[in-house]
PDB file of C-alpha atoms in Angstrom:
ATOM      1  CA  MET A   1      -0.123   0.099  -0.076  1.00 49.00           C
ATOM      2  CA  ALA A   2       1.205   3.315  -0.788  1.00 48.00           C
ATOM      3  CA  VAL A   3       2.359   5.692   1.794  1.00 44.00           C
ATOM      4  CA  GLU A   4      -0.120   8.588   0.679  1.00 50.00           C
ATOM      5  CA  THR A   5      -3.008   5.901   1.264  1.00 49.00           C
ATOM      6  CA  ILE A   6      -1.904   4.831   4.598  1.00 40.00           C
ATOM      7  CA  VAL A   7      -1.871   8.464   5.715  1.00 40.00           C
ATOM      8  CA  GLU A   8      -5.185   9.370   4.046  1.00 50.00           C
ATOM      9  CA  SER A   9      -6.778   6.402   5.940  1.00 46.00           C
ATOM     10  CA  LEU A  10      -5.377   7.437   9.233  1.00 42.00           C
ATOM     11  CA  SER A  11      -6.507  10.964   8.682  1.00 45.00           C
ATOM     12  CA  GLN A  12     -10.121   9.760   8.350  1.00 50.00           C
ATOM     13  CA  THR A  13     -10.092   7.588  11.296  1.00 46.00           C
ATOM     14  CA  VAL A  14      -7.949   8.785  14.027  1.00 42.00           C
ATOM     15  CA  GLY A  15      -6.342  11.925  13.215  1.00 40.00           C
ATOM     16  CA  SER A  16      -5.078  14.446  10.212  1.00 42.00           C
ATOM     17  CA  TYR A  17      -2.107  15.102   8.507  1.00 38.00           C
ATOM     18  CA  HIS A  18      -0.300  18.182   7.543  1.00 42.00           C
ATOM     19  CA  ALA A  19       0.932  19.112   4.329  1.00 42.00           C
ATOM     20  CA  VAL A  20       4.805  18.321   3.875  1.00 40.00           C
ATOM     21  CA  PRO A  21       6.786  21.354   4.831  1.00 42.00           C
ATOM     22  CA  PRO A  22       8.788  22.942   2.281  1.00 44.00           C
ATOM     23  CA  GLY A  23      12.495  21.177   1.723  1.00 45.00           C
ATOM     24  CA  GLU A  24      11.324  18.422   3.829  1.00 44.00           C
ATOM     25  CA  GLU A  25       9.946  16.136   1.131  1.00 44.00           C
ATOM     26  CA  GLY A  26       8.838  12.687   2.364  1.00 43.00           C
ATOM     27  CA  ALA A  27       8.393  13.987   5.860  1.00 40.00           C
ATOM     28  CA  ILE A  28       4.848  13.192   7.205  1.00 39.00           C
ATOM     29  CA  CYS A  29       3.446  14.893  10.226  1.00 40.00           C
ATOM     30  CA  ILE A  30       0.395  13.036  11.960  1.00 39.00           C
ATOM     31  CA  ARG A  31      -1.663  14.580  14.556  1.00 41.00           C
ATOM     32  CA  LEU A  32      -3.852  12.220  16.607  1.00 40.00           C
ATOM     33  CA  PRO A  33      -6.714  13.484  18.604  1.00 45.00           C
ATOM     34  CA  MET A  34      -5.866  13.755  22.483  1.00 43.00           C
ATOM     35  CA  PRO A  35      -7.848  11.132  24.452  1.00 46.00           C
ATOM     36  CA  PRO A  36     -10.196  12.734  26.987  1.00 46.00           C
ATOM     37  CA  GLY A  37      -8.595  13.855  30.177  1.00 46.00           C
ATOM     38  CA  THR A  38      -4.970  14.002  28.692  1.00 40.00           C
ATOM     39  CA  LEU A  39      -4.986  17.667  27.894  1.00 39.00           C
ATOM     40  CA  PRO A  40      -2.008  19.135  29.808  1.00 42.00           C
ATOM     41  CA  THR A  41      -3.116  21.918  32.537  1.00 41.00           C
ATOM     42  CA  LEU A  42      -2.424  25.328  31.642  1.00 39.00           C
ATOM     43  CA  LEU A  43      -0.677  27.273  34.598  1.00 41.00           C
ATOM     44  CA  PRO A  44      -1.184  30.925  34.849  1.00 46.00           C
ATOM     45  CA  THR A  45       2.022  32.988  34.004  1.00 48.00           C
ATOM     46  CA  GLN A  46       4.010  33.034  37.103  1.00 50.00           C
ATOM     47  CA  SER A  47       5.784  36.261  38.063  1.00 54.00           C
ATOM     48  CA  PRO A  48       9.121  36.174  39.472  1.00 53.00           C
ATOM     49  CA  THR A  49       9.164  35.076  43.154  1.00 59.00           C
ATOM     50  CA  GLN A  50       8.467  38.153  45.384  1.00 61.00           C
ATOM     51  CA  THR A  51       8.477  38.227  49.168  1.00 65.00           C
ATOM     52  CA  PRO A  52       4.812  38.794  50.118  1.00 68.00           C
ATOM     53  CA  THR A  53       4.382  42.239  52.043  1.00 73.00           C
ATOM     54  CA  PRO A  54       3.282  41.371  55.431  1.00 73.00           C
ATOM     55  CA  THR A  55      -0.238  43.066  56.234  1.00 75.00           C
ATOM     56  CA  PRO A  56       0.113  45.349  59.054  1.00 74.00           C
ATOM     57  CA  ARG A  57      -1.943  44.351  62.315  1.00 75.00           C
ATOM     58  CA  PRO A  58      -4.120  47.117  63.634  1.00 76.00           C
ATOM     59  CA  ARG A  59      -3.037  48.480  66.956  1.00 78.00           C
ATOM     60  CA  PRO A  60      -5.490  47.815  69.657  1.00 76.00           C
ATOM     61  CA  THR A  61      -7.668  50.597  70.798  1.00 79.00           C
ATOM     62  CA  PRO A  62      -6.588  51.522  74.458  1.00 76.00           C
ATOM     63  CA  ARG A  63      -9.335  51.360  76.847  1.00 79.00           C
ATOM     64  CA  PRO A  64     -10.339  54.465  78.377  1.00 76.00           C
ATOM     65  CA  THR A  65      -9.521  54.872  82.209  1.00 76.00           C
ATOM     66  CA  PRO A  66     -12.564  54.323  84.076  1.00 75.00           C
ATOM     67  CA  GLN A  67     -13.475  57.425  86.196  1.00 77.00           C
ATOM     68  CA  PRO A  68     -14.458  57.192  89.978  1.00 82.00           C
ATOM     69  CA  THR A  69     -18.234  57.234  90.386  1.00 86.00           C
ATOM     70  CA  PRO A  70     -19.148  60.583  92.153  1.00 87.00           C
ATOM     71  CA  THR A  71     -20.637  60.607  95.653  1.00 91.00           C
ATOM     72  CA  PRO A  72     -23.792  62.085  96.248  1.00 89.00           C
ATOM     73  CA  ALA A  73     -22.365  64.932  98.004  1.00 92.00           C
ATOM     74  CA  GLU A  74     -19.976  65.647  94.931  1.00 92.00           C
ATOM     75  CA  GLN A  75     -23.316  65.361  92.810  1.00 94.00           C
ATOM     76  CA  THR A  76     -24.925  67.860  94.920  1.00 95.00           C
ATOM     77  CA  GLU A  77     -22.074  70.370  94.413  1.00 95.00           C
ATOM     78  CA  ALA A  78     -21.996  69.791  90.752  1.00 95.00           C
ATOM     79  CA  GLY A  79     -25.768  70.383  90.562  1.00 95.00           C
ATOM     80  CA  VAL A  80     -25.317  73.699  92.658  1.00 95.00           C
ATOM     81  CA  ARG A  81     -22.763  74.935  90.352  1.00 96.00           C
ATOM     82  CA  LEU A  82     -24.845  74.097  87.352  1.00 96.00           C
ATOM     83  CA  PHE A  83     -27.769  75.787  88.875  1.00 95.00           C
ATOM     84  CA  GLN A  84     -25.672  79.119  89.360  1.00 94.00           C
ATOM     85  CA  SER A  85     -24.460  78.898  85.923  1.00 95.00           C
ATOM     86  CA  GLY A  86     -27.925  78.714  84.616  1.00 94.00           C
ATOM     87  CA  ASP A  87     -27.819  75.150  83.482  1.00 96.00           C
ATOM     88  CA  PHE A  88     -31.087  74.251  85.160  1.00 96.00           C
ATOM     89  CA  LYS A  89     -31.761  71.181  83.200  1.00 96.00           C
ATOM     90  CA  GLY A  90     -28.098  69.948  83.959  1.00 96.00           C
ATOM     91  CA  ALA A  91     -28.675  70.806  87.598  1.00 96.00           C
ATOM     92  CA  ILE A  92     -31.940  68.699  87.833  1.00 96.00           C
ATOM     93  CA  LYS A  93     -30.192  65.812  86.675  1.00 96.00           C
ATOM     94  CA  ALA A  94     -27.413  65.956  89.017  1.00 96.00           C
ATOM     95  CA  LEU A  95     -29.497  66.943  91.901  1.00 96.00           C
ATOM     96  CA  ARG A  96     -32.190  64.280  91.395  1.00 95.00           C
ATOM     97  CA  SER A  97     -29.227  61.736  91.173  1.00 94.00           C
ATOM     98  CA  ALA A  98     -27.913  62.948  94.333  1.00 95.00           C
ATOM     99  CA  PHE A  99     -31.213  62.942  96.407  1.00 94.00           C
ATOM    100  CA  LYS A 100     -31.955  59.545  94.889  1.00 93.00           C
ATOM    101  CA  LYS A 101     -28.888  58.210  96.746  1.00 93.00           C
ATOM    102  CA  ASN A 102     -29.373  60.244  99.856  1.00 93.00           C
ATOM    103  CA  LYS A 103     -32.887  60.963 100.766  1.00 92.00           C
ATOM    104  CA  ASP A 104     -31.386  63.312 103.638  1.00 93.00           C
ATOM    105  CA  ASP A 105     -29.731  65.849 101.357  1.00 94.00           C
ATOM    106  CA  HIS A 106     -31.928  68.614 101.987  1.00 95.00           C
ATOM    107  CA  ARG A 107     -29.751  70.985  99.899  1.00 95.00           C
ATOM    108  CA  ALA A 108     -30.067  69.116  96.824  1.00 95.00           C
ATOM    109  CA  LEU A 109     -33.792  69.133  97.298  1.00 95.00           C
ATOM    110  CA  LEU A 110     -33.860  72.630  97.684  1.00 95.00           C
ATOM    111  CA  TYR A 111     -32.043  73.436  94.717  1.00 96.00           C
ATOM    112  CA  LEU A 112     -34.125  70.776  92.939  1.00 96.00           C
ATOM    113  CA  GLY A 113     -37.438  72.738  93.706  1.00 96.00           C
ATOM    114  CA  HIS A 114     -35.649  76.009  92.491  1.00 96.00           C
ATOM    115  CA  ALA A 115     -34.315  74.418  89.419  1.00 96.00           C
ATOM    116  CA  HIS A 116     -37.846  72.946  88.503  1.00 96.00           C
ATOM    117  CA  LEU A 117     -39.405  76.138  88.992  1.00 94.00           C
ATOM    118  CA  ASN A 118     -36.791  77.707  86.462  1.00 94.00           C
ATOM    119  CA  VAL A 119     -37.684  75.550  83.765  1.00 95.00           C
ATOM    120  CA  GLY A 120     -41.428  76.060  84.362  1.00 94.00           C
ATOM    121  CA  ASP A 121     -42.176  72.707  85.981  1.00 95.00           C
ATOM    122  CA  VAL A 122     -44.512  73.821  88.743  1.00 95.00           C
ATOM    123  CA  LYS A 123     -45.499  70.285  89.625  1.00 95.00           C
ATOM    124  CA  GLU A 124     -41.996  69.007  90.205  1.00 96.00           C
ATOM    125  CA  SER A 125     -41.010  72.295  91.991  1.00 95.00           C
ATOM    126  CA  ARG A 126     -44.012  71.933  94.394  1.00 95.00           C
ATOM    127  CA  LYS A 127     -43.219  68.337  94.839  1.00 95.00           C
ATOM    128  CA  ALA A 128     -39.642  69.094  95.865  1.00 96.00           C
ATOM    129  CA  PHE A 129     -40.750  71.849  98.275  1.00 95.00           C
ATOM    130  CA  ASP A 130     -43.286  69.903 100.068  1.00 95.00           C
ATOM    131  CA  GLN A 131     -40.892  67.000 100.432  1.00 95.00           C
ATOM    132  CA  LEU A 132     -38.369  69.425 102.129  1.00 94.00           C
ATOM    133  CA  ILE A 133     -41.118  71.251 104.400  1.00 95.00           C
ATOM    134  CA  GLN A 134     -42.248  67.694 105.426  1.00 94.00           C
ATOM    135  CA  ALA A 135     -38.809  66.808 106.244  1.00 94.00           C
ATOM    136  CA  MET A 136     -37.865  70.318 107.760  1.00 93.00           C
ATOM    137  CA  PRO A 137     -40.902  72.266 108.782  1.00 93.00           C
ATOM    138  CA  ASP A 138     -38.784  75.004 110.370  1.00 93.00           C
ATOM    139  CA  SER A 139     -36.834  75.582 107.253  1.00 94.00           C
ATOM    140  CA  ALA A 140     -37.092  79.123 106.106  1.00 95.00           C
ATOM    141  CA  ALA A 141     -35.540  78.616 102.754  1.00 94.00           C
ATOM    142  CA  ALA A 142     -38.009  75.768 102.031  1.00 94.00           C
ATOM    143  CA  ARG A 143     -40.983  78.516 103.048  1.00 95.00           C
ATOM    144  CA  ALA A 144     -39.341  80.986 100.956  1.00 95.00           C
ATOM    145  CA  GLY A 145     -39.205  78.843  98.008  1.00 94.00           C
ATOM    146  CA  LEU A 146     -42.827  77.717  98.208  1.00 95.00           C
ATOM    147  CA  ALA A 147     -43.626  81.153  98.629  1.00 95.00           C
ATOM    148  CA  TYR A 148     -42.106  82.076  95.360  1.00 93.00           C
ATOM    149  CA  LEU A 149     -43.807  79.378  93.746  1.00 95.00           C
ATOM    150  CA  HIS A 150     -47.337  80.553  95.067  1.00 95.00           C
ATOM    151  CA  MET A 151     -46.258  84.205  93.762  1.00 92.00           C
ATOM    152  CA  LEU A 152     -45.510  82.881  90.241  1.00 91.00           C
ATOM    153  CA  THR A 153     -48.924  80.804  89.977  1.00 93.00           C
ATOM    154  CA  GLY A 154     -50.791  83.603  91.080  1.00 92.00           C
ATOM    155  CA  LYS A 155     -51.677  82.503  94.550  1.00 94.00           C
ATOM    156  CA  ARG A 156     -50.837  85.596  96.138  1.00 93.00           C
ATOM    157  CA  ARG A 157     -52.160  85.048  99.805  1.00 94.00           C
ATOM    158  CA  ASP A 158     -50.414  81.743 100.005  1.00 95.00           C
ATOM    159  CA  ALA A 159     -47.358  83.482  98.724  1.00 95.00           C
ATOM    160  CA  GLU A 160     -47.694  86.031 101.687  1.00 94.00           C
ATOM    161  CA  ARG A 161     -48.289  83.464 104.166  1.00 95.00           C
ATOM    162  CA  GLU A 162     -45.574  81.201 103.522  1.00 95.00           C
ATOM    163  CA  ALA A 163     -43.204  84.110 102.967  1.00 95.00           C
ATOM    164  CA  ALA A 164     -44.112  85.698 106.340  1.00 95.00           C
ATOM    165  CA  ARG A 165     -43.573  82.429 107.958  1.00 95.00           C
ATOM    166  CA  ALA A 166     -40.107  82.184 106.418  1.00 95.00           C
ATOM    167  CA  LEU A 167     -39.195  85.521 108.180  1.00 94.00           C
ATOM    168  CA  GLU A 168     -40.773  84.449 111.443  1.00 95.00           C
ATOM    169  CA  LEU A 169     -37.984  81.437 111.159  1.00 95.00           C
ATOM    170  CA  ASP A 170     -35.250  83.694 109.809  1.00 94.00           C
ATOM    171  CA  LYS A 171     -35.452  87.516 109.187  1.00 93.00           C
ATOM    172  CA  THR A 172     -32.279  87.108 107.006  1.00 93.00           C
ATOM    173  CA  THR A 173     -34.146  85.263 104.420  1.00 93.00           C
ATOM    174  CA  VAL A 174     -33.894  87.330 101.352  1.00 92.00           C
ATOM    175  CA  ASP A 175     -36.339  85.403  99.112  1.00 91.00           C
ATOM    176  CA  ALA A 176     -38.829  86.045 101.471  1.00 93.00           C
ATOM    177  CA  HIS A 177     -38.442  89.682 101.617  1.00 92.00           C
ATOM    178  CA  TYR A 178     -38.440  89.758  97.928  1.00 91.00           C
ATOM    179  CA  VAL A 179     -41.803  87.869  97.598  1.00 93.00           C
ATOM    180  CA  ILE A 180     -43.413  90.402 100.311  1.00 93.00           C
ATOM    181  CA  GLY A 181     -42.029  93.136  98.269  1.00 91.00           C
ATOM    182  CA  LEU A 182     -43.536  92.009  95.101  1.00 90.00           C
ATOM    183  CA  ILE A 183     -46.818  91.639  96.804  1.00 91.00           C
ATOM    184  CA  ARG A 184     -46.606  95.309  98.132  1.00 90.00           C
ATOM    185  CA  LEU A 185     -45.813  96.338  94.634  1.00 90.00           C
ATOM    186  CA  ASP A 186     -48.795  94.899  93.098  1.00 88.00           C
ATOM    187  CA  GLU A 187     -51.088  96.407  95.922  1.00 88.00           C
ATOM    188  CA  GLY A 188     -49.528  99.903  95.167  1.00 88.00           C
ATOM    189  CA  ALA A 189     -48.049 100.131  98.766  1.00 88.00           C
ATOM    190  CA  TRP A 190     -44.809 101.871  97.914  1.00 89.00           C
ATOM    191  CA  LEU A 191     -43.657 102.682 101.419  1.00 90.00           C
ATOM    192  CA  LYS A 192     -43.792  99.022 102.282  1.00 86.00           C
ATOM    193  CA  VAL A 193     -41.994  98.320  98.894  1.00 86.00           C
ATOM    194  CA  ASN A 194     -39.307 100.587 100.022  1.00 88.00           C
ATOM    195  CA  GLU A 195     -39.013  98.910 103.294  1.00 88.00           C
ATOM    196  CA  GLN A 196     -38.677  95.237 101.743  1.00 88.00           C
ATOM    197  CA  ALA A 197     -36.140  96.970  99.130  1.00 87.00           C
ATOM    198  CA  ASP A 198     -33.969  98.331 101.929  1.00 88.00           C
ATOM    199  CA  ALA A 199     -34.115  95.045 103.749  1.00 88.00           C
ATOM    200  CA  ILE A 200     -32.967  93.310 100.632  1.00 86.00           C
ATOM    201  CA  ILE A 201     -30.058  95.647  99.962  1.00 88.00           C
ATOM    202  CA  LYS A 202     -28.836  95.276 103.641  1.00 88.00           C
ATOM    203  CA  LEU A 203     -28.755  91.572 103.444  1.00 87.00           C
ATOM    204  CA  ASP A 204     -27.445  91.200 100.087  1.00 83.00           C
ATOM    205  CA  PRO A 205     -25.663  94.414  99.052  1.00 79.00           C
ATOM    206  CA  ARG A 206     -24.932  92.883  95.429  1.00 73.00           C
TER     207      ARG A 206
END
């Protein structure tokens, strides 16, 4: 059988052949089909070996130093300072916390009543002054605070009664003189207004 015939037969059954390259007469190139699963694995192009750059580790966040819990007395002092600076809401928060921890802290209760009054919360202010008077019936400051609350809510007779009681307990209670002065001013009793004004100036020349 001629060589060409053999090649043709193979090409039809198991493969194919290529034309004879020029200058290589008689050479035969046979390409057989690859059985399944025998194809070589193509690897990705490998770059030159490089030392991997280490990923920096995040630094741990330092924990804040825990602050000591303020004592009720310290909270009262903080509340008084806030009240004096005009931060009445901040004062209420501090004073309420202080009184919750120490029910005998009458100073916190007094300032709490005035702080509530300054933000217009008459109900809570009255509650604080009533608690204070119940605990300290002879507190001129508590009576004067309640008198001022009555004055602001239009209860002039109640205001005058509590202010007078405060002055009976302590004639140096400036707030009580102030309330009575306002009542006399509303009545048009100018001489009595001047009396109260003189008393206030002597007690608190500022």
